[in-house]
Coordinates of C-alpha atoms and ligand atoms in Angstrom, one line a residue:
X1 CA -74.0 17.6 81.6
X2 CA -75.1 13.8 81.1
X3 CA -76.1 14.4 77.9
X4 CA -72.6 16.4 76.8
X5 CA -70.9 13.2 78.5
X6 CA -72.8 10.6 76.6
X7 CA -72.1 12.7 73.5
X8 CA -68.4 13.1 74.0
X9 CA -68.3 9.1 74.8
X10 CA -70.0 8.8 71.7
X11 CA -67.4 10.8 69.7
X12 CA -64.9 9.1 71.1
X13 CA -66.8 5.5 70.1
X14 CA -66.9 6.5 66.8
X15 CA -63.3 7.9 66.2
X16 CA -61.6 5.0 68.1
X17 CA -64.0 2.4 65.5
X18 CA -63.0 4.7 62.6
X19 CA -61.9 2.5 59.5
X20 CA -58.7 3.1 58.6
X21 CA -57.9 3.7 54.5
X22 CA -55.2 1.0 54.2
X23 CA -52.8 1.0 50.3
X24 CA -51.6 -2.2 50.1
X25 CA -48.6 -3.3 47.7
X26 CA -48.1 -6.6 46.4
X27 CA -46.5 -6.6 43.3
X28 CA -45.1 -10.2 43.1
X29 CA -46.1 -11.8 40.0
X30 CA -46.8 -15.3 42.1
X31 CA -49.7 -16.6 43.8
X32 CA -48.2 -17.2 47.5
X33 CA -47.0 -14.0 47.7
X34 CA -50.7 -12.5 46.8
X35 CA -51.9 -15.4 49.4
X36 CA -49.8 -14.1 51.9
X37 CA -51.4 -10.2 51.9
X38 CA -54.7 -11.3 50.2
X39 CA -55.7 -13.3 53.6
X40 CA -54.4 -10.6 55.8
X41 CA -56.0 -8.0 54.1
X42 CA -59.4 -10.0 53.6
X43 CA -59.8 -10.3 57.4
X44 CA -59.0 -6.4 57.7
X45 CA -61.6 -5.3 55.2
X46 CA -64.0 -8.0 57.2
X47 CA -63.3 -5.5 60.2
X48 CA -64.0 -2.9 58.3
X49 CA -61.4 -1.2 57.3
X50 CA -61.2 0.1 53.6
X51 CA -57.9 -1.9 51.8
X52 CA -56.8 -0.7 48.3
X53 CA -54.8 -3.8 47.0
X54 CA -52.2 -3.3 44.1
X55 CA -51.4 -6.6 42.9
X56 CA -51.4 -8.5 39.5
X57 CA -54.3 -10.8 40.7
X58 CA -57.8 -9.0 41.1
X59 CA -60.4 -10.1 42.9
X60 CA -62.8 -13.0 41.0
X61 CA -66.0 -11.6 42.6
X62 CA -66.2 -7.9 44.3
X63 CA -65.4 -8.0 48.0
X64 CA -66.8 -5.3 51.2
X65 CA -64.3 -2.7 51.3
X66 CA -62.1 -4.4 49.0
X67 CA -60.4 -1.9 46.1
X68 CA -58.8 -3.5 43.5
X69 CA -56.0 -1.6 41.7
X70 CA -54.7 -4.2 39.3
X71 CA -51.3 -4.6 37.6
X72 CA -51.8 -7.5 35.7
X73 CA -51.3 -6.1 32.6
X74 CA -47.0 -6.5 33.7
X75 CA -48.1 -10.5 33.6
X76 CA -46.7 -11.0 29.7
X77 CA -43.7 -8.9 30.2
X78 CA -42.9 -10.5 33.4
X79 CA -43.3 -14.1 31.4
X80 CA -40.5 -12.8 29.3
X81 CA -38.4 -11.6 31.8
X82 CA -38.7 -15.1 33.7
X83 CA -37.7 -17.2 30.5
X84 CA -34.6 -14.7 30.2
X85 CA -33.3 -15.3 34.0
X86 CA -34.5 -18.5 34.4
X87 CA -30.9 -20.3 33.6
X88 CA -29.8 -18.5 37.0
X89 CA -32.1 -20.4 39.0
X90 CA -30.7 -23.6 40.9
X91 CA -27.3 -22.0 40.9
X92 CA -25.1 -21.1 44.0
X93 CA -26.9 -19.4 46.7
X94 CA -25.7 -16.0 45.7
X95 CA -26.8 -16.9 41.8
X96 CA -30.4 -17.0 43.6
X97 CA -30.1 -13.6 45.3
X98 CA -29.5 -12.3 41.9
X99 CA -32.0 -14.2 39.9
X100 CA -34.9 -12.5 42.4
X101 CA -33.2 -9.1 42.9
X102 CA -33.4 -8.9 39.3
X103 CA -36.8 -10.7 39.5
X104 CA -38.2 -7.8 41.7
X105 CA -36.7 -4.9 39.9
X106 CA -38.7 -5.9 36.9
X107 CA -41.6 -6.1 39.5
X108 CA -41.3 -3.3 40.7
X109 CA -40.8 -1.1 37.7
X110 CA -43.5 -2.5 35.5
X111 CA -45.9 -2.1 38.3
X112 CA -45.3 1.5 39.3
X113 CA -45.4 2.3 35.2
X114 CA -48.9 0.8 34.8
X115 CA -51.9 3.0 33.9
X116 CA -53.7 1.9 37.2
X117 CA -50.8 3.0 39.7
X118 CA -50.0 6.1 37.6
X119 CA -53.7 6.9 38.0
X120 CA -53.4 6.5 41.9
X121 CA -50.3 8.5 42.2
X122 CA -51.7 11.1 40.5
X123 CA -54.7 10.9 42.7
X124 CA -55.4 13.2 45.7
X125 CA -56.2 10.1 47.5
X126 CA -55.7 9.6 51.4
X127 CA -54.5 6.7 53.6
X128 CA -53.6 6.3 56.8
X129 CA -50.5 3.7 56.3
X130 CA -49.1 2.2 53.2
X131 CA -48.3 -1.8 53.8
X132 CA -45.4 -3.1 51.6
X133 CA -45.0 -7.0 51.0
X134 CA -40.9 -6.4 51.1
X135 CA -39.4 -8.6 48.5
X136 CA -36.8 -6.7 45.8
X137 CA -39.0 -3.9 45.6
X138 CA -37.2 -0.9 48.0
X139 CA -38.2 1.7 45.4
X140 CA -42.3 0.9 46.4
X141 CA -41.2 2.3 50.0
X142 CA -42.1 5.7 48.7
X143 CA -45.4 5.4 48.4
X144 CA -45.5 5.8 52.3
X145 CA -43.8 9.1 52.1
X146 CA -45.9 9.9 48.7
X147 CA -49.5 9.8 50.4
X148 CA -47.7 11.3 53.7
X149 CA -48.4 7.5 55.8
X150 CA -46.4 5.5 57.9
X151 CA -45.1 2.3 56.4
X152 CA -45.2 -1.5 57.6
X153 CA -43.2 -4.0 55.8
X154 CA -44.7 -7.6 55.6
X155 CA -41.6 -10.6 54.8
X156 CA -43.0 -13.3 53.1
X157 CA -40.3 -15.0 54.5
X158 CA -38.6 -15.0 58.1
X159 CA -36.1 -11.9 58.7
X160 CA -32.8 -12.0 56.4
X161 CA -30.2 -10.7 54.5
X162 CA -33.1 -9.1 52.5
X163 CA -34.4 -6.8 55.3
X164 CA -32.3 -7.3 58.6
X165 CA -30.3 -3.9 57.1
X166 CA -33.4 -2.1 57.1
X167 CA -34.2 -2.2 61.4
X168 CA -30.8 -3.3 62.2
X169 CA -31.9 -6.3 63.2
X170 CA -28.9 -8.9 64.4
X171 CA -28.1 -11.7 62.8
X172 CA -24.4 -13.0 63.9
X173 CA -23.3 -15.5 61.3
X174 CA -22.2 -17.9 63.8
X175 CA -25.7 -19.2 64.2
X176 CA -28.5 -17.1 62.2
X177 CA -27.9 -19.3 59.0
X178 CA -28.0 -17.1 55.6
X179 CA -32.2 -18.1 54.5
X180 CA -30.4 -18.7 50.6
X181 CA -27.7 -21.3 52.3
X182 CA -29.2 -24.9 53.2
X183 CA -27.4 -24.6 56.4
X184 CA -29.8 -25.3 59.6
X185 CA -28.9 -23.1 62.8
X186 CA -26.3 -25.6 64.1
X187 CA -23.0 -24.8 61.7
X188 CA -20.0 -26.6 61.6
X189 CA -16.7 -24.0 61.2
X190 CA -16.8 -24.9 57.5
X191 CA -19.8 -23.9 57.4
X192 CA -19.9 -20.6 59.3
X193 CA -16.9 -20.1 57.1
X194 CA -19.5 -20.1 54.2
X195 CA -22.4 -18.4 55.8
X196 CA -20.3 -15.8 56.4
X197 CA -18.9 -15.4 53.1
X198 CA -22.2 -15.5 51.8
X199 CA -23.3 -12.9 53.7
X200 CA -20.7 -10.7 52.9
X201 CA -21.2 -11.1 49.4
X202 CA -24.9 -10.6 49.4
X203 CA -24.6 -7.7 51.2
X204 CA -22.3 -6.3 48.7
X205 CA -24.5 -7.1 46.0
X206 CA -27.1 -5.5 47.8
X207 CA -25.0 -2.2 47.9
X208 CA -23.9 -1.6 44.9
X209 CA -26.3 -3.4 42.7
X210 CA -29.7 -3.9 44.4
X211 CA -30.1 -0.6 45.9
X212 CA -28.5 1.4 43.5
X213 CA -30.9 0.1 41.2
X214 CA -33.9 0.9 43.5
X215 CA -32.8 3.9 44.0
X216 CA -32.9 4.9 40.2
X217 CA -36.6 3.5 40.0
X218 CA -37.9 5.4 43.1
X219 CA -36.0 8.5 41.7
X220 CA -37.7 8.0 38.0
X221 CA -41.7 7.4 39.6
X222 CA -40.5 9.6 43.0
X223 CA -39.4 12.4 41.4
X224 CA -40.2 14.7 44.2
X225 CA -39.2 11.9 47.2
X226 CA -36.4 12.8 49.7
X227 CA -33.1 10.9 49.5
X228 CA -33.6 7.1 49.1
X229 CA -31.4 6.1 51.9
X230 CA -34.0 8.3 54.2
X231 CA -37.2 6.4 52.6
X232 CA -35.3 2.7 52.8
X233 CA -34.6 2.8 56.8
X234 CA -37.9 5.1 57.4
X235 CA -40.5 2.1 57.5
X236 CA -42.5 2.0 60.9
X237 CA -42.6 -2.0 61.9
X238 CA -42.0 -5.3 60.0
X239 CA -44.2 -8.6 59.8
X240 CA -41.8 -11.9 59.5
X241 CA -43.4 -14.7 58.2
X242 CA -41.8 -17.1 60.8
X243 CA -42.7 -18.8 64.1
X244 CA -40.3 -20.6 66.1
X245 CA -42.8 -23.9 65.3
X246 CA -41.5 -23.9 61.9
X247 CA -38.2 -21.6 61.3
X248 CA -35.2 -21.3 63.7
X249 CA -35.5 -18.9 67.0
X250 CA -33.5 -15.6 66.1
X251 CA -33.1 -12.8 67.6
X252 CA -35.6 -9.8 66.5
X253 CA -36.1 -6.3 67.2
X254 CA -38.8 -4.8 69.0
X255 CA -40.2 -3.2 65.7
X256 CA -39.6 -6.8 63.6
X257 CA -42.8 -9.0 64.5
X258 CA -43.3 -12.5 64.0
X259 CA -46.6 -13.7 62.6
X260 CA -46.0 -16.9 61.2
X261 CA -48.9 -18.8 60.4
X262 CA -51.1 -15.7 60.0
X263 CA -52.1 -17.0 56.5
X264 CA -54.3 -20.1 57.2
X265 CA -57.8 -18.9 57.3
X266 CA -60.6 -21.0 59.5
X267 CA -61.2 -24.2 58.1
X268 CA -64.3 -23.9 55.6
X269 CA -66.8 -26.9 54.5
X270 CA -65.8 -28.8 51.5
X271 CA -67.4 -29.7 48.5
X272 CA -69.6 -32.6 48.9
X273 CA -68.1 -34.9 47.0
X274 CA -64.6 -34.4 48.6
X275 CA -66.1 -34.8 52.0
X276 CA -67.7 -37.8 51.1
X277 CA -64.9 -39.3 49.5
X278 CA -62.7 -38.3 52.9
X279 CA -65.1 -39.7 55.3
X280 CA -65.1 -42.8 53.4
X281 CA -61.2 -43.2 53.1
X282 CA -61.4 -45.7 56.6
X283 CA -58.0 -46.8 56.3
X284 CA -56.8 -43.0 55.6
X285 CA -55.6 -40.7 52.4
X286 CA -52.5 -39.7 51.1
X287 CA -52.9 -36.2 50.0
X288 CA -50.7 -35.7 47.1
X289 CA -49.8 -32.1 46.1
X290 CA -47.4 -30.3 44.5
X291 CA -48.2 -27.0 44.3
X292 CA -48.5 -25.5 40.6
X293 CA -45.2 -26.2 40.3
X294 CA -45.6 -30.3 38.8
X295 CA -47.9 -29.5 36.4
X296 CA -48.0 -32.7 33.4
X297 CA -45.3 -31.0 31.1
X298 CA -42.5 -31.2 33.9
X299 CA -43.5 -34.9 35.3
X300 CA -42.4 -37.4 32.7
X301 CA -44.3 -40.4 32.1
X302 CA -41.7 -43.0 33.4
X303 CA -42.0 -40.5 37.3
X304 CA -46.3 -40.7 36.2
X305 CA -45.5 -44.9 36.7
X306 CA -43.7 -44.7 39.0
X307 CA -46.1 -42.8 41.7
X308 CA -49.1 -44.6 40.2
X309 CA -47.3 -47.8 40.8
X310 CA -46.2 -46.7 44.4
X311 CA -50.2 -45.7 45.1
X312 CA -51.6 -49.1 44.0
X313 CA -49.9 -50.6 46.8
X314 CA -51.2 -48.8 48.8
X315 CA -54.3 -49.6 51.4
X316 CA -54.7 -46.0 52.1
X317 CA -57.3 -44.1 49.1
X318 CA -54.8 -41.0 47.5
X319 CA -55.7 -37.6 47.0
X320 CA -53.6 -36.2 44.3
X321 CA -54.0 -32.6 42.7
X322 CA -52.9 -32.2 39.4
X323 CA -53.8 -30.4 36.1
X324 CA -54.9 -33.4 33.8
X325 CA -56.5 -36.8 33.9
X326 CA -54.8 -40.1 33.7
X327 CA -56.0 -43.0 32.0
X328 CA -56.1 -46.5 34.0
X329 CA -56.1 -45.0 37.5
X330 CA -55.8 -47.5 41.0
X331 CA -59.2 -48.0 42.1
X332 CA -57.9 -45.9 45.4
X333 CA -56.3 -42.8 43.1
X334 CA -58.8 -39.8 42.8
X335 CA -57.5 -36.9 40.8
X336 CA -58.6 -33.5 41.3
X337 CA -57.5 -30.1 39.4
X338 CA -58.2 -28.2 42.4
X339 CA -58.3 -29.0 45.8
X340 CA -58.5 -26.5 49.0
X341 CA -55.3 -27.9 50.4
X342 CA -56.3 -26.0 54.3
X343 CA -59.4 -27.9 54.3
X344 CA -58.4 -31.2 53.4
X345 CA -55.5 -30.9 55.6
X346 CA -57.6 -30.2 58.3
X347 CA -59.7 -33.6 57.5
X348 CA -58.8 -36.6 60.1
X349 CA -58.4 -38.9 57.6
X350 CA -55.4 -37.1 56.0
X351 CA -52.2 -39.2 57.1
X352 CA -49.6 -37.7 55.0
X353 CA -49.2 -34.9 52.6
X354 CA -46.5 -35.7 49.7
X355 CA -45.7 -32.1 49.2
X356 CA -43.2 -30.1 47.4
X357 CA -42.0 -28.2 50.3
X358 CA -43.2 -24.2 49.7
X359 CA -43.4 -22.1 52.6
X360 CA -47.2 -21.9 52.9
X361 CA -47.5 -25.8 52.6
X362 CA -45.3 -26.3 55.7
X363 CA -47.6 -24.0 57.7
X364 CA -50.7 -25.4 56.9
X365 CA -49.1 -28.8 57.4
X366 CA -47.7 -28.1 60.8
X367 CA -50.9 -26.2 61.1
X368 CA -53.1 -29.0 61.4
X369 CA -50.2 -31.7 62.3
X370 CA -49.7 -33.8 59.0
X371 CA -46.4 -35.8 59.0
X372 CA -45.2 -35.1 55.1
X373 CA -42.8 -36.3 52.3
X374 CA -41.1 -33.7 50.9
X375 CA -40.3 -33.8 47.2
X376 CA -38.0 -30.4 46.7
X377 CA -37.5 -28.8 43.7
X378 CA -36.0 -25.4 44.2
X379 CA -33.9 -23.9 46.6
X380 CA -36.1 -22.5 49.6
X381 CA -37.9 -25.6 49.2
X382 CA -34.7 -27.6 50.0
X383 CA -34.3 -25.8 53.1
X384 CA -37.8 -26.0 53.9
X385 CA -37.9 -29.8 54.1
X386 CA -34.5 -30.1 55.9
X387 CA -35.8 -28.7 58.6
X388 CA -39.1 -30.8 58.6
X389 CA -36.5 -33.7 58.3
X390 CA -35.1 -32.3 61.5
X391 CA -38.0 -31.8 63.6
X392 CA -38.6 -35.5 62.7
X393 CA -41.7 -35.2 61.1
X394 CA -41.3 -35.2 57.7
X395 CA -38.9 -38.0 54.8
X396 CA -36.9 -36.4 52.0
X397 CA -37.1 -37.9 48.5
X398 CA -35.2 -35.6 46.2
X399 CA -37.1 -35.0 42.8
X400 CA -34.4 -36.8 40.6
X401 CA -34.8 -40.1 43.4
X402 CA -38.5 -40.1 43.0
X403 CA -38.9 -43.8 41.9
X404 CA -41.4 -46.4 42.8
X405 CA -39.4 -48.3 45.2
X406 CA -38.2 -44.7 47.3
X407 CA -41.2 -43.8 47.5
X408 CA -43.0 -46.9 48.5
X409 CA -40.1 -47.0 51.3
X410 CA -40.7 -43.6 52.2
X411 CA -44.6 -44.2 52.1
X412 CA -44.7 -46.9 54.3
X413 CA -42.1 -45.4 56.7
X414 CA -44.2 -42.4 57.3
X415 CA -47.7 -44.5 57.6
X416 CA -46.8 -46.9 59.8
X417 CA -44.2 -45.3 62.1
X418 CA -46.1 -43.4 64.9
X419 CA -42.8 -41.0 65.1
X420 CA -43.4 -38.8 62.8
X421 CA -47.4 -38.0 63.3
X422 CA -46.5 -37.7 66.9
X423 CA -43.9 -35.2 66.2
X424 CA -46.1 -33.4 63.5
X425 CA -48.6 -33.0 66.3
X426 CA -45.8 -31.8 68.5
X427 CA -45.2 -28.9 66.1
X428 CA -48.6 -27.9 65.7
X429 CA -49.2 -28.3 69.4
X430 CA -46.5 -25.1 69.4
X431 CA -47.7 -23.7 67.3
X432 CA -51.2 -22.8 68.3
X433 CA -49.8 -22.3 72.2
X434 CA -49.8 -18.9 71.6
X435 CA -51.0 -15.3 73.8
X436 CA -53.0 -13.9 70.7
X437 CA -54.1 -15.8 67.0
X438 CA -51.3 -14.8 64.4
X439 CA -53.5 -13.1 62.7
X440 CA -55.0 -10.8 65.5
X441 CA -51.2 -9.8 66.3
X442 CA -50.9 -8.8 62.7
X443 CA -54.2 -6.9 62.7
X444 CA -53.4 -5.8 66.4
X445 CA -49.5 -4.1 65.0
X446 CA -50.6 -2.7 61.6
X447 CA -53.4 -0.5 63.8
X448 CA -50.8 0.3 66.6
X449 CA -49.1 1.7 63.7
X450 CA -51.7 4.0 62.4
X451 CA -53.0 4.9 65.8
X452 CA -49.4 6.2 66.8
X453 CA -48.4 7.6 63.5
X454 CA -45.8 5.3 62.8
X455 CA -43.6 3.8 65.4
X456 CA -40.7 6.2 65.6
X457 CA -40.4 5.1 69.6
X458 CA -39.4 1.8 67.9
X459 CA -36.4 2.8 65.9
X460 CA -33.3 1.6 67.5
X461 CA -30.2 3.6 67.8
X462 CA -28.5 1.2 66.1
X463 CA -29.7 1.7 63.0
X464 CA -28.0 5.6 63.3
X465 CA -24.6 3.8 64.1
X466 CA -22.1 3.3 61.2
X467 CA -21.3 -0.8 60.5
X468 CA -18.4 -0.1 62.2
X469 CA -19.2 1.4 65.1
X470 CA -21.9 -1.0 65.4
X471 CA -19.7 -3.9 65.3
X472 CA -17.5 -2.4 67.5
X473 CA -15.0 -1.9 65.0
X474 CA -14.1 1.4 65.8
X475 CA -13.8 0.5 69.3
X476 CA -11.2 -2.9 68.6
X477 CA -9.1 -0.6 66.4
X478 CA -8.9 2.0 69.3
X479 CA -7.9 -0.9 71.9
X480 CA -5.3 -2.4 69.8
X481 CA -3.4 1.1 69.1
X482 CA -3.9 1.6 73.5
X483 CA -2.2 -2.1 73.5
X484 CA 0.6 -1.2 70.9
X485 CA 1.0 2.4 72.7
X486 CA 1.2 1.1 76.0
X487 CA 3.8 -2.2 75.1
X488 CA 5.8 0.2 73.4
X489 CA 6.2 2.7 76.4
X490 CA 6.5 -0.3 78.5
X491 CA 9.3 -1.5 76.4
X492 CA 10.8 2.6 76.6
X493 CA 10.3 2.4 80.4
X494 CA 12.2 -0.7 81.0
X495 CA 14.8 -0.4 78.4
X496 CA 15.3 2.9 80.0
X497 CA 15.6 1.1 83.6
X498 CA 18.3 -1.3 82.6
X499 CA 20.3 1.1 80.7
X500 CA 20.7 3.5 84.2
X501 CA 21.0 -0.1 86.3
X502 CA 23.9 -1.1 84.1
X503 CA 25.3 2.6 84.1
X504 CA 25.3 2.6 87.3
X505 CA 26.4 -1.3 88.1
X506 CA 29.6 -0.2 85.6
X507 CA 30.2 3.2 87.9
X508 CA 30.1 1.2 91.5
X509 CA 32.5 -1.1 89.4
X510 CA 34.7 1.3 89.0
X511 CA 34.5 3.1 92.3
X512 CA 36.2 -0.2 94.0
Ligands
LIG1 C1 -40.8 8.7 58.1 O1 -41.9 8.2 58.8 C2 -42.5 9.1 59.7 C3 -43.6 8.3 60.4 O2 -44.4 7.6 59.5 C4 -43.1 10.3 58.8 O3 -43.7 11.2 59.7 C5 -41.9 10.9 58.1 O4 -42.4 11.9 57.3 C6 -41.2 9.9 57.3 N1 -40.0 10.4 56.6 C7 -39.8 10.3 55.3 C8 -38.5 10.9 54.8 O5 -40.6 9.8 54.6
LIG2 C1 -33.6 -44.1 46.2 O1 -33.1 -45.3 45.6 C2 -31.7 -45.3 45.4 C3 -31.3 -46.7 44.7 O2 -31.8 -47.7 45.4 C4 -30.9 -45.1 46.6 O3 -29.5 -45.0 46.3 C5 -31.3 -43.8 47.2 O4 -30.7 -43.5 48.5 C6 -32.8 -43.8 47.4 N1 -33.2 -42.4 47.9 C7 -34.1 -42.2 48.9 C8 -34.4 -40.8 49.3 O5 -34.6 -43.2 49.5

């Protein structure tokens, strides 16, 4: 009897620390989106699950429980594609919507047409849930129903026009600003005028452009898939990447989970040299970075002066990552080609990080509580750094501004005003007050999801209501033809009442 009881508990051991068989799909031809899954899948294959990871960016060195299925052979056509569309970029918000929805079609058909994916599909492979990075790729949905797993969507940004559709999530114009429109939460009428316009009209792009064009992909590589419409609003739970530290607080469904700063791994050592060099900094570094965006072609040598010129005045040593060597360098400038931006963030010395303004910049900044200057360049990076302006911890100096004087004025702002380290702090303060580590809810929701099969208990009824009756269209209509019926009667009743009181005044008249 004992021994049947230890037995049984040790089934039950073993099933409940199965592995799960996870197919992940990132097919974003751009290194923070393959950030964004590759450090969330890293930790799950730590924990032993077995992740199969298509994505244009293999692995470097092989990785424990780490498949790679890669698609960078769509790298040169995607190139192509880019140079084509890239006049649409900077444009009106909606021009941007376009620009990526046409972006991600490309992605999305050149990936599921490699050899490698063709290979897997073909396969008689198992997995226990198929995890999508949602971006312009609706067709990729179908792998879920392909390999018979539940699906989990993971937004690389916080919930939008792009997926709110697909849970029913709510997102009243009035104050859920439109992610494409550089509006902050607090609109004036003008500008909830706009947001909703620009909802509407993405939405209608969505409908008959978007979709329609998913659709026909899924159909050509899904030949035997049900309905597309029963695929797109099938997924079991969505990761936002958002956290009320750093994005507005909006309302979210049960089955839309925020996870926000998920992404920034534990800090590691750094290379001697760097360590060294930041340890010595006494009077602190300016940690220069632009992403791979300001590479030497794009920063002409009149802005080069100009941010040399700025550093020299400094007393603060400057960290600046960039892709060449310059010639007659400030004694305090040290120029590296690569830097790990967490871990140098996470260094004391670090006072402020000059930064372009991505996504996964502000996280790790807020992260480890670095006041910035924000240099945008595109669009989400715009919004982005308005609302580090807002939370008071960050300057703006606009790309085309970026001379000397602004930012030696914005330099010496952000140094020697306490304000905006204190708020910095503040943030990150928020953001690591939290019940569970981002990254253990993510983990924690992606296994609820296999252990229950998908999360069908999670699927709100609203998402089976038409827009209309959702809105409560249906029911306004229905009050106003109650109102019209009942004034009208109203209006027969008393019409009808005065008539017989005159008849009748008129007859008594004529009685006397
Ligand atoms: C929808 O998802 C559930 C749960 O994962 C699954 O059982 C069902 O087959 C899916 N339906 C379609 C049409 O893929
Ligand atoms: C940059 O300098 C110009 C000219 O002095 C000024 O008009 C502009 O407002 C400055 N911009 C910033 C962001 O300081």
């Amino acid at each position: 009897m004992h021994i049947k009881c230890i037995l049984l508990f040790f089934c039950v051991f073993v099933k409940l620390s199965d592995n799960y068989k996870i197919l992940a799909v990132f097919p974003m031809h751009s290194h923070s989106h393959y950030t964004l899954g590759f450090n969330l899948l890293e930790e799950m294959a730590n924990r032993g699950h077995e992740i199969s990871l298509i994505s244009p960016y293999p692995l470097a060195k092989p990785l424990k429980n780490f498949r790679d299925i890669s698609v960078a052979s769509i790298k040169t056509a995607v190139e192509e594609i880019k140079k084509n569309l890239f006049r649409l970029e900077g444009g009106t918000p909606i021009d941007n919507f376009r620009y990526m929805s046409k972006m991600g079609r490309a992605f999305t058909e050149l990936s599921l047409a490699t050899e490698e994916v063709q290979h897997l599909l073909k396969s008689k492979e198992k997995f226990d849930l198929v995890f999508v990075e949602h971006f312009y790729n609706e067709a990729q949905f179908a792998f879920g129903h392909h390999f018979n797993a539940p699906v989990v969507l993971l937004s690389p940004m916080p919930s939008s026009i792009l997926n709110n559709h697909l849970f029913a999530n709510p997102a009243p114009p009035s104050y859920v600003h439109n992610l494409f429109a550089p509006f902050t939460q607090y609109m004036t009428l003008p500008q909830r005028i706009k947001n909703f316009y620009y909802n509407i009209a993405m939405t209608f792009y969505q409908y008959y452009d978007e979709l329609p064009a998913q659709k026909k992909i899924m159909e050509k590589f899904f030949p035997t898939a049900p309905p597309f419409e029963e695929i797109l609003y099938n997924s079991s739970i969505m990761l936002v990447n958002s956290h009320p530290s750093f994005s507005d607080p909006v309302p979210h469904m049960t089955n839309v989970i925020e996870i926000g700063g998920y992404h920034v791994p534990p800090v590691k050592k750094l290379p001697e040299d760097l360590q060294k060099f930041l340890d010595e900094s006494k009077q602190g570094v300016v940690y220069f970075s632009m992403g791979s965006i300001l590479r030497s072609h794009v920063l002409s040598k009149k802005k080069r002066d100009s941010l040399i010129k700025a550093f020299s005045k400094l007393k603060e040593n400057v960290l600046w990552k960039f892709d060449v060597d310059v010639a007659n360098l400030p004694p305090n400038v040290k120029i590296l080609k690569w830097v790990p931006q967490n871990d140098v963030l996470a260094h004391p010395n670090i006072k402020v990080f000059v930064t372009h303004g991505g996504l996964l910049s502000t996280i790790e900044t807020i992260y480890h509580g670095v006041p910035t200057i924000g240099i945008p360049v595109f669009s989400d990076q715009k919004f982005n750094i308005a609302s580090s302006v807002k939370s008071g911890y960050a300057i703006k100096v606009p790309f085309e501004e970026m001379t000397e004087p602004n930012l030696t004025n914005a330099l010496n702002e952000v140094l020697n005003n306490p304000k905006y380290r204190e708020n910095a702090k503040r943030r990150s303060k928020i953001m690591h007050d939290q019940q569970v580590k981002p990254i253990d809810k993510a983990i924690y929701w992606i296994e609820y999801v296999i252990r229950h099969k998908g999360a069908p208990h999670l699927h709100s009824a609203a998402l089976d209501l038409s827009w209309y009756q959702r809105h409560l269209i249906d029911f306004a209509v229905y009050s106003v033809l109650i109102t019209i019926t009942l004034i009208a009667c109203l209006h027969q009743i008393f019409r009808l009442i005065i008539s017989t009181k005159s008849k009748s005044i008129i007859e008594s008249k004529k009685k006397k």
